[in-house]
CSV table of C-alpha atoms and ligand atoms in Angstrom, one decimal:
chain,number,residue,atom,x,y,z
Y,1,MET,CA,30.4,40.1,-13.7
Y,2,ASP,CA,31.9,40.6,-17.1
Y,3,ILE,CA,29.4,39.6,-19.9
Y,4,LYS,CA,32.0,37.5,-21.7
Y,5,ILE,CA,32.7,35.4,-18.6
Y,6,VAL,CA,29.0,34.9,-18.1
Y,7,VAL,CA,28.7,33.7,-21.7
Y,8,ILE,CA,31.7,31.4,-21.4
Y,9,LEU,CA,30.4,30.1,-18.1
Y,10,SER,CA,26.9,29.4,-19.4
Y,11,VAL,CA,28.3,27.6,-22.5
Y,12,PHE,CA,30.5,25.5,-20.1
Y,13,VAL,CA,27.6,24.7,-17.8
Y,14,GLY,CA,25.4,23.9,-20.8
Y,15,SER,CA,27.9,21.4,-22.2
Y,16,LEU,CA,28.3,19.9,-18.7
Y,17,LYS,CA,24.5,19.3,-18.6
Y,18,ALA,CA,24.5,17.9,-22.2
Y,19,ASN,CA,27.3,15.5,-21.1
Y,20,ALA,CA,25.5,14.4,-18.0
Y,21,GLN,CA,22.4,13.8,-20.1
Y,22,THR,CA,24.1,11.5,-22.6
Y,23,ASN,CA,26.2,9.6,-20.0
Y,24,HIS,CA,23.5,9.0,-17.5
Y,25,ILE,CA,21.3,7.0,-19.9
Y,26,HIS,CA,23.4,3.8,-19.7
Y,27,ASN,CA,24.5,4.5,-16.1
Y,28,THR,CA,21.0,4.3,-14.7
Y,29,LEU,CA,21.3,0.6,-15.5
Y,30,LEU,CA,24.1,0.3,-13.0
Y,31,ALA,CA,23.2,-1.3,-9.7
Y,32,ILE,CA,24.8,-1.9,-6.3
Y,33,ASN,CA,24.6,-5.5,-5.1
Y,34,LYS,CA,26.6,-5.3,-1.9
Y,35,TYR,CA,27.9,-3.0,0.7
Y,36,GLU,CA,30.6,-3.8,3.3
Y,37,CYS,CA,31.1,-0.8,5.6
Y,38,GLU,CA,33.1,0.0,8.7
Y,39,VAL,CA,32.3,3.2,10.5
Y,40,ASP,CA,34.1,4.7,13.4
Y,41,PHE,CA,32.5,7.5,15.5
Y,42,ASP,CA,34.3,10.3,17.3
Y,43,PHE,CA,31.5,11.9,19.3
Y,44,ALA,CA,33.7,14.5,20.9
Y,45,ASN,CA,34.4,16.0,17.4
Y,46,GLU,CA,31.0,15.0,16.0
Y,47,SER,CA,32.7,13.2,13.2
Y,48,LEU,CA,32.7,9.8,11.5
Y,49,GLN,CA,35.3,8.0,9.5
Y,50,ALA,CA,34.1,5.2,7.1
Y,51,THR,CA,35.4,2.7,4.7
Y,52,CYS,CA,32.7,1.3,2.4
Y,53,LYS,CA,33.2,-1.5,-0.1
Y,54,VAL,CA,30.6,-1.2,-2.8
Y,55,GLU,CA,30.0,-3.9,-5.5
Y,56,VAL,CA,28.6,-2.4,-8.6
Y,57,THR,CA,27.2,-4.3,-11.6
Y,58,ASN,CA,26.8,-3.0,-15.1
Y,59,ASN,CA,23.4,-4.1,-16.3
Y,60,SER,CA,23.5,-2.0,-19.5
Y,61,ASN,CA,24.7,-3.2,-22.9
Y,62,ALA,CA,27.4,-0.5,-23.0
Y,63,LYS,CA,30.9,-0.1,-21.5
Y,64,VAL,CA,31.0,2.2,-18.5
Y,65,ARG,CA,34.2,4.2,-17.8
Y,66,LYS,CA,33.1,6.4,-14.8
Y,67,LEU,CA,30.9,5.5,-11.9
Y,68,PRO,CA,28.7,8.3,-10.4
Y,69,PHE,CA,28.0,8.5,-6.6
Y,70,VAL,CA,26.3,10.9,-4.3
Y,71,LEU,CA,27.2,11.4,-0.7
Y,72,TYR,CA,26.2,13.8,2.1
Y,73,ARG,CA,27.5,17.3,1.5
Y,74,LEU,CA,29.7,17.4,4.6
Y,75,LEU,CA,31.4,14.0,3.9
Y,76,THR,CA,34.6,14.1,2.0
Y,77,VAL,CA,36.1,11.2,0.0
Y,78,ARG,CA,39.8,10.5,0.8
Y,79,ASP,CA,40.5,7.6,-1.4
Y,80,VAL,CA,38.9,5.2,-3.8
Y,81,LYS,CA,40.5,1.8,-4.4
Y,82,SER,CA,39.9,-1.2,-6.6
Y,83,ASP,CA,41.9,-4.4,-6.0
Y,84,GLY,CA,44.2,-2.4,-3.6
Y,85,THR,CA,45.1,0.3,-6.2
Y,86,SER,CA,43.9,3.9,-5.9
Y,87,LEU,CA,41.7,5.2,-8.7
Y,88,SER,CA,41.4,8.8,-9.9
Y,89,PHE,CA,38.2,10.4,-8.8
Y,90,ALA,CA,36.6,13.9,-8.8
Y,91,GLN,CA,34.3,15.2,-6.1
Y,92,ASN,CA,32.3,18.4,-6.0
Y,93,ILE,CA,29.6,19.8,-3.8
Y,94,ARG,CA,26.7,20.3,-6.2
Y,95,SER,CA,23.1,21.5,-5.9
Y,96,PHE,CA,20.6,19.2,-7.5
Y,97,GLU,CA,19.6,20.6,-10.9
Y,98,ASP,CA,15.9,20.3,-10.0
Y,99,GLN,CA,16.1,21.1,-6.2
Y,100,VAL,CA,18.6,23.9,-5.7
Y,101,ARG,CA,18.7,23.7,-1.9
Y,102,LEU,CA,19.6,20.0,-2.0
Y,103,GLN,CA,23.4,19.8,-2.1
Y,104,SER,CA,25.4,16.6,-2.2
Y,105,ASN,CA,29.0,15.6,-2.8
Y,106,PHE,CA,28.9,14.3,-6.3
Y,107,ILE,CA,31.7,11.8,-6.9
Y,108,SER,CA,32.8,10.5,-10.3
Y,109,VAL,CA,35.2,7.6,-10.1
Y,110,GLY,CA,37.4,6.9,-13.2
Y,111,LEU,CA,37.9,3.2,-13.8
Y,112,LYS,CA,41.3,1.8,-14.9
Y,113,LYS,CA,39.5,-0.2,-17.6
Y,114,PRO,CA,35.9,0.0,-18.7
Y,115,LEU,CA,33.3,-2.0,-16.9
Y,116,LEU,CA,31.8,-4.3,-19.6
Y,117,PRO,CA,28.1,-5.3,-19.7
Y,118,ASN,CA,27.2,-7.8,-16.9
Y,119,GLN,CA,30.6,-7.2,-15.2
Y,120,SER,CA,30.9,-6.2,-11.6
Y,121,ILE,CA,33.6,-4.2,-9.8
Y,122,THR,CA,34.2,-3.6,-6.1
Y,123,LEU,CA,35.3,-0.2,-5.1
Y,124,GLU,CA,36.6,0.6,-1.6
Y,125,MET,CA,35.7,4.2,-0.7
Y,126,GLU,CA,37.2,6.0,2.3
Y,127,TYR,CA,35.4,9.1,3.6
Y,128,ASP,CA,35.0,11.2,6.7
Y,129,GLY,CA,33.2,14.2,7.9
Y,130,THR,CA,30.0,15.1,9.8
Y,131,LEU,CA,26.3,15.1,9.4
Y,132,HIS,CA,24.1,18.1,9.9
Y,133,GLY,CA,20.7,17.1,8.4
Y,134,TYR,CA,18.8,18.5,5.4
Y,135,THR,CA,16.4,20.8,7.2
Y,136,GLU,CA,17.4,23.6,4.7
Y,137,VAL,CA,15.8,21.5,1.9
Y,138,GLY,CA,12.5,21.5,3.8
Y,139,TRP,CA,13.1,18.0,5.0
Y,140,ASN,CA,12.5,18.8,8.6
Y,141,TYR,CA,12.7,15.2,9.7
Y,142,VAL,CA,16.3,14.9,8.4
Y,143,ARG,CA,17.9,16.4,11.5
Y,144,ASP,CA,20.6,13.8,11.6
Y,145,LYS,CA,23.8,14.6,13.5
Y,146,ILE,CA,26.6,12.8,15.3
Y,147,ASP,CA,25.5,13.0,18.9
Y,148,PRO,CA,25.8,10.5,21.8
Y,149,ASN,CA,22.1,11.1,22.7
Y,150,PHE,CA,21.0,9.8,19.3
Y,151,THR,CA,22.7,9.2,16.0
Y,152,ILE,CA,21.4,7.6,12.9
Y,153,LEU,CA,23.1,6.6,9.6
Y,154,ARG,CA,20.5,6.4,6.8
Y,155,PRO,CA,20.0,7.2,3.2
Y,156,ASP,CA,17.7,10.1,3.9
Y,157,CYS,CA,20.9,12.0,4.9
Y,158,MET,CA,23.1,10.3,2.3
Y,159,ALA,CA,25.3,8.9,5.0
Y,160,TYR,CA,26.7,6.2,2.7
Y,161,PRO,CA,27.5,6.4,-1.0
Y,162,GLU,CA,24.8,5.6,-3.5
Y,163,LEU,CA,24.8,5.5,-7.3
Y,164,GLY,CA,23.4,8.8,-8.6
Y,165,TYR,CA,23.7,12.3,-9.9
Y,166,PRO,CA,22.8,15.6,-8.5
Y,167,SER,CA,19.4,15.3,-10.2
Y,168,ASN,CA,16.2,13.9,-8.9
Y,169,LYS,CA,15.0,13.4,-12.5
Y,170,ILE,CA,17.9,11.2,-13.4
Y,171,ASN,CA,18.1,9.3,-10.1
Y,172,LYS,CA,14.4,8.3,-10.4
Y,173,GLN,CA,15.4,6.2,-13.4
Y,174,PHE,CA,17.7,3.9,-11.4
Y,175,PRO,CA,15.8,0.7,-10.4
Y,176,LYS,CA,14.9,0.3,-6.8
Y,177,ALA,CA,18.0,-0.7,-4.9
Y,178,ASN,CA,18.2,-4.4,-3.8
Y,179,PHE,CA,21.5,-5.3,-2.1
Y,180,ASP,CA,23.1,-7.3,0.7
Y,181,TYR,CA,25.0,-5.5,3.4
Y,182,ARG,CA,27.4,-6.0,6.2
Y,183,VAL,CA,28.1,-3.0,8.4
Y,184,SER,CA,30.2,-2.6,11.5
Y,185,VAL,CA,30.1,0.5,13.7
Y,186,THR,CA,32.5,1.3,16.5
Y,187,ILE,CA,31.2,3.4,19.4
Y,188,PRO,CA,31.9,4.0,23.1
Y,189,ASP,CA,30.8,1.1,25.4
Y,190,SER,CA,28.1,3.2,27.0
Y,191,LEU,CA,26.1,3.2,23.8
Y,192,VAL,CA,24.3,0.6,21.8
Y,193,ALA,CA,24.0,0.3,18.0
Y,194,VAL,CA,20.9,-1.3,16.5
Y,195,ASN,CA,19.9,-2.3,13.0
Y,196,GLY,CA,16.8,-4.0,11.4
Y,197,GLY,CA,18.9,-6.9,10.1
Y,198,ALA,CA,20.8,-9.4,12.2
Y,199,LEU,CA,23.5,-8.7,14.8
Y,200,VAL,CA,26.5,-10.8,13.7
Y,201,SER,CA,28.9,-10.0,16.5
Y,202,THR,CA,30.0,-7.5,19.2
Y,203,ASN,CA,33.5,-6.9,20.2
Y,204,SER,CA,34.8,-4.6,23.0
Y,205,VAL,CA,38.3,-3.3,23.1
Y,206,ASN,CA,39.6,-0.4,25.3
Y,207,GLY,CA,36.2,1.1,26.1
Y,208,GLN,CA,35.0,0.9,22.4
Y,209,THR,CA,32.5,-1.7,21.1
Y,210,THR,CA,32.2,-2.8,17.5
Y,211,PHE,CA,28.7,-4.0,16.5
Y,212,GLU,CA,28.5,-5.9,13.2
Y,213,PHE,CA,25.2,-6.3,11.3
Y,214,LYS,CA,24.1,-8.0,8.1
Y,215,ASN,CA,20.8,-7.8,6.2
Y,216,VAL,CA,18.3,-10.7,6.5
Y,217,LYS,CA,16.5,-10.0,3.3
Y,218,GLY,CA,17.4,-8.1,0.1
Y,219,ALA,CA,17.6,-4.5,1.3
Y,220,TRP,CA,16.9,-1.2,-0.4
Y,221,ARG,CA,18.2,0.9,2.5
Y,222,MET,CA,20.6,0.6,5.5
Y,223,ASP,CA,19.7,2.2,8.8
Y,224,ILE,CA,21.9,2.1,11.9
Y,225,ALA,CA,20.7,3.9,15.0
Y,226,ILE,CA,22.9,4.6,18.1
Y,227,ALA,CA,21.7,5.6,21.5
Y,228,LYS,CA,21.3,4.0,25.0
Y,229,TYR,CA,19.0,1.4,23.7
Y,230,GLY,CA,17.1,-1.3,25.7
Y,231,LYS,CA,15.7,-4.4,24.0
Y,232,VAL,CA,12.7,-6.7,24.4
Y,233,ALA,CA,12.1,-9.7,22.2
Y,234,ALA,CA,9.9,-12.7,21.6
Y,235,ASN,CA,9.4,-15.2,18.8
Y,236,GLY,CA,11.7,-13.4,16.3
Y,237,LEU,CA,10.2,-10.0,17.1
Y,238,THR,CA,12.4,-7.4,18.6
Y,239,VAL,CA,11.7,-3.9,20.0
Y,240,TYR,CA,14.6,-1.5,20.6
Y,241,TYR,CA,13.6,1.4,22.8
Y,242,PHE,CA,14.8,4.4,24.8
Y,243,LYS,CA,15.1,3.6,28.5
Y,244,GLN,CA,12.3,6.0,29.5
Y,245,ASP,CA,9.9,4.2,27.2
Y,246,SER,CA,10.3,0.6,28.6
Y,247,LEU,CA,6.5,0.3,29.4
Y,248,GLY,CA,5.5,1.5,25.9
Y,249,ALA,CA,8.0,-1.0,24.4
Y,250,LYS,CA,6.3,-4.0,26.0
Y,251,LYS,CA,3.0,-2.8,24.6
Y,252,VAL,CA,4.5,-2.4,21.1
Y,253,LEU,CA,5.9,-5.9,21.3
Y,254,GLU,CA,2.5,-7.2,22.4
Y,255,ALA,CA,0.9,-5.4,19.5
Y,256,LEU,CA,3.4,-7.0,17.1
Y,257,GLN,CA,2.6,-10.5,18.4
Y,258,LYS,CA,-1.1,-9.9,18.2
Y,259,THR,CA,-0.7,-8.7,14.6
Y,260,ILE,CA,1.3,-11.7,13.6
Y,261,ARG,CA,-1.3,-14.0,15.2
Y,262,LEU,CA,-4.1,-12.3,13.4
Y,263,TYR,CA,-2.5,-12.5,10.0
Y,264,THR,CA,-1.4,-16.1,10.6
Y,265,ASN,CA,-5.0,-16.9,11.3
Y,266,TRP,CA,-6.1,-15.1,8.1
Y,267,TRP,CA,-3.4,-16.1,5.7
Y,268,GLY,CA,-1.6,-19.1,7.2
Y,269,PRO,CA,1.8,-19.5,8.7
Y,270,LEU,CA,4.7,-17.5,7.3
Y,271,ASN,CA,7.3,-19.4,5.3
Y,272,ASN,CA,10.9,-18.6,6.0
Y,273,PHE,CA,10.2,-15.9,8.7
Y,274,LYS,CA,13.5,-14.1,9.3
Y,275,GLY,CA,12.4,-11.8,12.2
Y,276,PHE,CA,11.1,-8.3,12.4
Y,277,SER,CA,12.1,-5.4,14.5
Y,278,ILE,CA,11.0,-2.0,15.6
Y,279,ILE,CA,13.6,0.6,16.4
Y,280,GLU,CA,12.5,3.7,18.4
Y,281,ILE,CA,13.7,7.0,17.1
Y,282,PRO,CA,13.0,10.5,18.7
Y,283,ASP,CA,9.8,12.3,17.5
Y,284,GLY,CA,10.5,14.5,14.6
Y,285,TYR,CA,12.9,12.1,12.9
Y,286,GLY,CA,10.2,10.6,10.6
Y,287,SER,CA,9.2,6.9,10.8
Y,288,GLN,CA,10.5,4.7,8.0
Y,289,ALA,CA,10.2,1.1,7.0
Y,290,ASP,CA,12.5,-1.3,5.3
Y,291,VAL,CA,12.1,-5.0,4.5
Y,292,SER,CA,12.6,-6.3,8.0
Y,293,SER,CA,12.1,-3.4,10.4
Y,294,ILE,CA,10.5,-0.1,11.1
Y,295,LEU,CA,12.1,3.1,12.4
Y,296,GLN,CA,9.3,4.2,14.6
Y,297,SER,CA,9.0,7.6,16.2
Y,298,ALA,CA,8.7,7.7,20.0
Y,299,SER,CA,5.0,8.8,19.8
Y,300,ALA,CA,3.9,5.2,19.1
Y,301,PHE,CA,5.6,4.1,22.3
Y,302,LYS,CA,3.4,6.6,24.2
Y,303,ASP,CA,0.2,6.2,22.3
Y,304,SER,CA,-0.9,2.8,21.1
Y,305,THR,CA,-3.2,4.2,18.4
Y,306,GLU,CA,0.0,5.2,16.6
Y,307,ILE,CA,1.2,1.7,15.8
Y,308,HIS,CA,-0.7,1.2,12.5
Y,309,GLN,CA,2.3,1.6,10.3
Y,310,ALA,CA,3.5,-1.7,11.8
Y,311,TYR,CA,0.3,-3.4,10.7
Y,312,HIS,CA,1.0,-2.2,7.2
Y,313,GLU,CA,4.6,-3.4,7.2
Y,314,ILE,CA,4.0,-6.7,8.9
Y,315,SER,CA,1.2,-7.5,6.3
Y,316,HIS,CA,3.9,-7.1,3.6
Y,317,LEU,CA,5.6,-10.3,5.0
Y,318,TRP,CA,2.8,-12.3,3.4
Y,319,ASN,CA,3.2,-10.6,0.0
Y,320,VAL,CA,3.9,-12.7,-3.1
Y,321,ASP,CA,6.6,-11.3,-5.5
Y,322,LEU,CA,4.9,-10.0,-8.6
Y,323,LYS,CA,6.7,-10.5,-11.9
Y,324,ALA,CA,8.8,-7.6,-13.1
Y,325,PRO,CA,8.0,-4.9,-13.8
Y,326,SER,CA,6.0,-5.3,-10.6
Y,327,PRO,CA,2.6,-3.5,-10.8
Y,328,ARG,CA,3.2,-2.6,-7.1
Y,329,TRP,CA,-0.5,-3.0,-6.1
Y,330,GLU,CA,0.7,-4.7,-2.9
Y,331,GLU,CA,1.0,-1.2,-1.5
Y,332,GLY,CA,-2.8,-0.7,-1.9
Y,333,LEU,CA,-3.4,-4.1,-0.3
Y,334,ALA,CA,-1.1,-3.3,2.7
Y,335,THR,CA,-2.8,0.1,3.1
Y,336,PHE,CA,-6.2,-1.5,3.2
Y,337,ILE,CA,-5.0,-4.1,5.6
Y,338,GLU,CA,-3.5,-1.5,7.9
Y,339,TYR,CA,-6.9,0.1,8.4
Y,340,LEU,CA,-8.8,-3.1,8.5
Y,341,THR,CA,-6.4,-4.2,11.3
Y,342,ILE,CA,-7.2,-1.1,13.3
Y,343,GLU,CA,-10.9,-2.2,13.3
Y,344,LYS,CA,-10.1,-5.8,14.2
Y,345,LEU,CA,-7.4,-5.3,16.9
Y,346,GLU,CA,-8.2,-1.9,18.3
Y,347,HIS,CA,-11.9,-2.3,18.1
Y,348,ARG,CA,-12.5,1.2,16.7
Y,349,GLU,CA,-14.5,2.0,13.6
Y,350,TYR,CA,-12.1,3.5,11.1
Y,351,LEU,CA,-12.6,1.9,7.6
Y,352,ASN,CA,-15.6,4.0,6.5
Y,353,TYR,CA,-13.9,7.2,7.5
Y,354,VAL,CA,-10.6,6.4,5.9
Y,355,THR,CA,-12.3,5.0,2.7
Y,356,ASP,CA,-14.1,8.3,2.2
Y,357,TRP,CA,-10.9,10.2,2.7
Y,358,PHE,CA,-9.0,8.0,0.2
Y,359,LEU,CA,-11.8,8.5,-2.3
Y,360,GLN,CA,-11.3,12.2,-2.1
Y,361,VAL,CA,-7.6,11.7,-2.5
Y,362,VAL,CA,-8.1,9.6,-5.6
Y,363,ARG,CA,-10.5,12.2,-7.1
Y,364,ARG,CA,-7.9,14.9,-6.5
Y,365,GLU,CA,-5.1,12.8,-8.0
Y,366,VAL,CA,-7.0,12.0,-11.2
Y,367,ALA,CA,-7.9,15.7,-11.6
Y,368,ASN,CA,-4.2,16.7,-11.1
Y,369,ASP,CA,-2.2,14.1,-13.0
Y,370,MET,CA,-3.1,13.5,-16.7
Y,371,ARG,CA,-1.3,10.2,-16.7
Y,372,LEU,CA,-4.0,8.7,-14.5
Y,373,LYS,CA,-6.5,9.1,-17.3
Y,374,THR,CA,-4.7,6.5,-19.3
Y,375,VAL,CA,-2.3,4.5,-17.1
Y,376,PRO,CA,-4.2,1.6,-15.2
Y,377,MET,CA,-3.1,0.5,-11.8
Y,378,VAL,CA,-1.2,-2.7,-13.1
Y,379,ASP,CA,1.2,-0.3,-14.9
Y,380,PHE,CA,1.9,2.0,-12.0
Y,381,GLY,CA,5.2,0.2,-11.1
Y,382,LYS,CA,6.4,0.3,-14.7
Y,383,HIS,CA,5.7,4.1,-14.9
Y,384,GLY,CA,7.2,5.0,-11.5
Y,385,MET,CA,3.7,5.9,-10.2
Y,386,THR,CA,3.7,3.6,-7.2
Y,387,ASP,CA,2.7,6.5,-4.9
Y,388,TYR,CA,-0.8,6.2,-6.4
Y,389,SER,CA,-1.0,2.5,-5.5
Y,390,TYR,CA,-1.5,3.4,-1.9
Y,391,SER,CA,-4.7,5.4,-2.5
Y,392,LEU,CA,-6.3,3.8,-5.5
Y,393,GLY,CA,-5.2,0.4,-4.4
Y,394,MET,CA,-6.6,0.9,-0.9
Y,395,ILE,CA,-10.1,1.6,-2.5
Y,396,ALA,CA,-9.8,-1.3,-4.9
Y,397,PHE,CA,-8.9,-3.8,-2.2
Y,398,ARG,CA,-11.7,-2.6,0.0
Y,399,ILE,CA,-14.2,-3.1,-2.9
Y,400,LEU,CA,-12.9,-6.6,-3.4
Y,401,TYR,CA,-13.2,-7.2,0.4
Y,402,GLN,CA,-16.8,-6.0,0.4
Y,403,THR,CA,-17.6,-8.0,-2.7
Y,404,LEU,CA,-16.1,-11.3,-1.6
Y,405,GLY,CA,-16.8,-11.0,2.1
Y,406,ASP,CA,-14.3,-11.2,4.9
Y,407,GLU,CA,-13.8,-15.0,4.8
Y,408,LYS,CA,-13.4,-15.5,1.1
Y,409,PHE,CA,-11.2,-12.4,0.8
Y,410,ASN,CA,-8.8,-13.7,3.4
Y,411,HIS,CA,-9.1,-17.3,2.0
Y,412,SER,CA,-8.0,-15.9,-1.4
Y,413,LEU,CA,-5.0,-14.2,0.0
Y,414,ARG,CA,-4.1,-17.4,1.9
Y,415,ALA,CA,-4.4,-19.6,-1.2
Y,416,PHE,CA,-2.4,-17.1,-3.3
Y,417,TYR,CA,0.4,-17.0,-0.7
Y,418,LYS,CA,0.4,-20.8,-0.3
Y,419,GLU,CA,0.7,-21.4,-4.0
Y,420,TYR,CA,3.2,-18.6,-4.9
Y,421,SER,CA,5.3,-17.8,-1.9
Y,422,GLY,CA,8.9,-18.0,-2.9
Y,423,LYS,CA,7.9,-17.9,-6.5
Y,424,GLU,CA,6.7,-15.1,-8.8
Y,425,ALA,CA,3.1,-14.5,-9.7
Y,426,THR,CA,1.1,-12.2,-12.0
Y,427,THR,CA,-2.0,-10.2,-11.3
Y,428,GLU,CA,-3.9,-12.8,-13.5
Y,429,ASP,CA,-2.8,-15.6,-11.1
Y,430,PHE,CA,-4.3,-13.6,-8.2
Y,431,ILE,CA,-7.5,-13.2,-10.1
Y,432,ARG,CA,-7.7,-16.9,-11.0
Y,433,ILE,CA,-7.3,-17.8,-7.3
Y,434,THR,CA,-10.0,-15.3,-6.1
Y,435,LYS,CA,-12.3,-16.8,-8.7
Y,436,GLN,CA,-11.5,-20.4,-7.6
Y,437,VAL,CA,-11.9,-19.6,-3.9
Y,438,SER,CA,-15.0,-17.5,-4.1
Y,439,GLY,CA,-16.8,-19.0,-7.0
Y,440,LYS,CA,-17.5,-15.4,-8.1
Y,441,ASP,CA,-16.7,-13.8,-11.4
Y,442,THR,CA,-14.7,-10.7,-10.4
Y,443,SER,CA,-13.6,-9.8,-13.9
Y,444,ALA,CA,-15.7,-6.6,-14.2
Y,445,PHE,CA,-14.2,-5.4,-11.0
Y,446,PHE,CA,-10.6,-6.2,-12.0
Y,447,ASN,CA,-11.1,-4.7,-15.4
Y,448,ASP,CA,-12.3,-1.4,-14.0
Y,449,TRP,CA,-9.8,-1.0,-11.2
Y,450,PHE,CA,-6.6,-2.9,-12.3
Y,451,PHE,CA,-6.4,-3.3,-16.1
Y,452,THR,CA,-8.2,-0.1,-17.3
Y,453,THR,CA,-9.1,3.3,-15.9
Y,454,GLY,CA,-12.8,2.4,-16.0
Y,455,TYR,CA,-13.0,3.3,-12.3
Y,456,ILE,CA,-13.0,6.9,-13.3
Y,457,ARG,CA,-16.6,6.8,-14.3
Y,458,HIS,CA,-17.6,6.2,-10.7
Y,459,LEU,CA,-15.6,9.3,-9.7
Y,460,ASP,CA,-17.3,11.3,-12.4
Y,461,ARG,CA,-20.7,10.2,-11.2
Y,462,GLN,CA,-19.8,11.3,-7.6
Y,463,SER,CA,-20.8,7.8,-6.5
Y,464,SER,CA,-20.5,6.9,-2.8
Y,465,PHE,CA,-18.3,4.0,-1.8
Y,466,ASP,CA,-21.4,1.8,-1.1
Y,467,GLU,CA,-22.9,2.7,-4.6
Y,468,ILE,CA,-19.6,1.7,-6.2
Y,469,VAL,CA,-19.6,-1.7,-4.4
Y,470,MET,CA,-23.2,-2.4,-5.4
Y,471,THR,CA,-22.2,-2.3,-9.1
Y,472,TYR,CA,-19.9,-5.3,-8.6
Y,473,LYS,CA,-22.1,-7.5,-6.3
O,1,ZN,ZN1,4.1,-0.7,2.1
């Protein structure tokens, strides 16, 4: 290549990057509140055709003139409208700046007039194309394709437009999505579409059936799976399964019922239970959880010791919302409960083994990430470090469990849920309740594990888990 062209090109790319850097700062305060999507499938041609209405709100204090979206690399936008009028937009297949193999269709929609602070706009985006997974990125579980044997629409394969740039670094700064959705999919009568929300209607015309779904709780992802699904249900719990796994499905449903009974026993009845479902997906597609359902790989339908992710997710139903920015320690609690439930329901010893394992994980994390030397667990959410809540939080909640004892631990959670469910609470509220319920002063423990990084001294001393617990008894 001519040197001049290289220079001109790199100056051009440099200015593009600088532009993206300045524009994105306000734009990461944009949020999607609502999706209304219609998707038609053509299995013979392995293609889909979609119309998605997306409501976007500007939560920044600046005017926004362009809205950025990412969509799967083999999906092409045909039209973007607002109030029935087509808008100008640009779309380009772009590699992520920090993950070259990850390519997406980057769409920039020009608005007729700027979106003012606190204003919302609804865009109607029409797009079509196919899905062919993201295995080239190293995401071996994203093998999504349009196939009558199994098809899935999900954010892992960017099957619907989301706000964002071709940059993981920038996209991480968007707040966690929280939206309502309505999705209808049209497929041949021989197939069934399922979703973790509520089925609103089905309508069959000329051998094609349209399934319409809506969310039952504020959602951060939409998943629609299509296959020859069967269904078993009881008391608001639903299991969607592949026909060959009907026996396993009954066992999964029983396990869900047992789990709900156990937790109700521990923490009291759920307020406002909107249902929970498990959707079977083939092995190798990666289990996922959203607010009211789990995509569960087929292995759990064949082996009942694989169902523990459901324990984790179901326990979240009893969580109290923590005031923003949420510390996110509920992930540590759910992880501890997941393993405690294995012991209680499956009658196999597991907690000691998994605690030692998580202690090693925490040791490694503290050695590898400097931030952990200064950022305490209550600030993990604020700093985008929630991944560490699972490991450190699991250890912390097991210490609390051992310190208070089984009964007072669960009684504390029960009282916390009763007082704050449907409201917002703080970590301090939780501490006050554990103190009230147990009559024990737990402040040394909470200081070391939640409010400071004092816990690190136990790691430095190579203390065993039992030795750590002893210091708080
Ligand atoms: Zn969780």
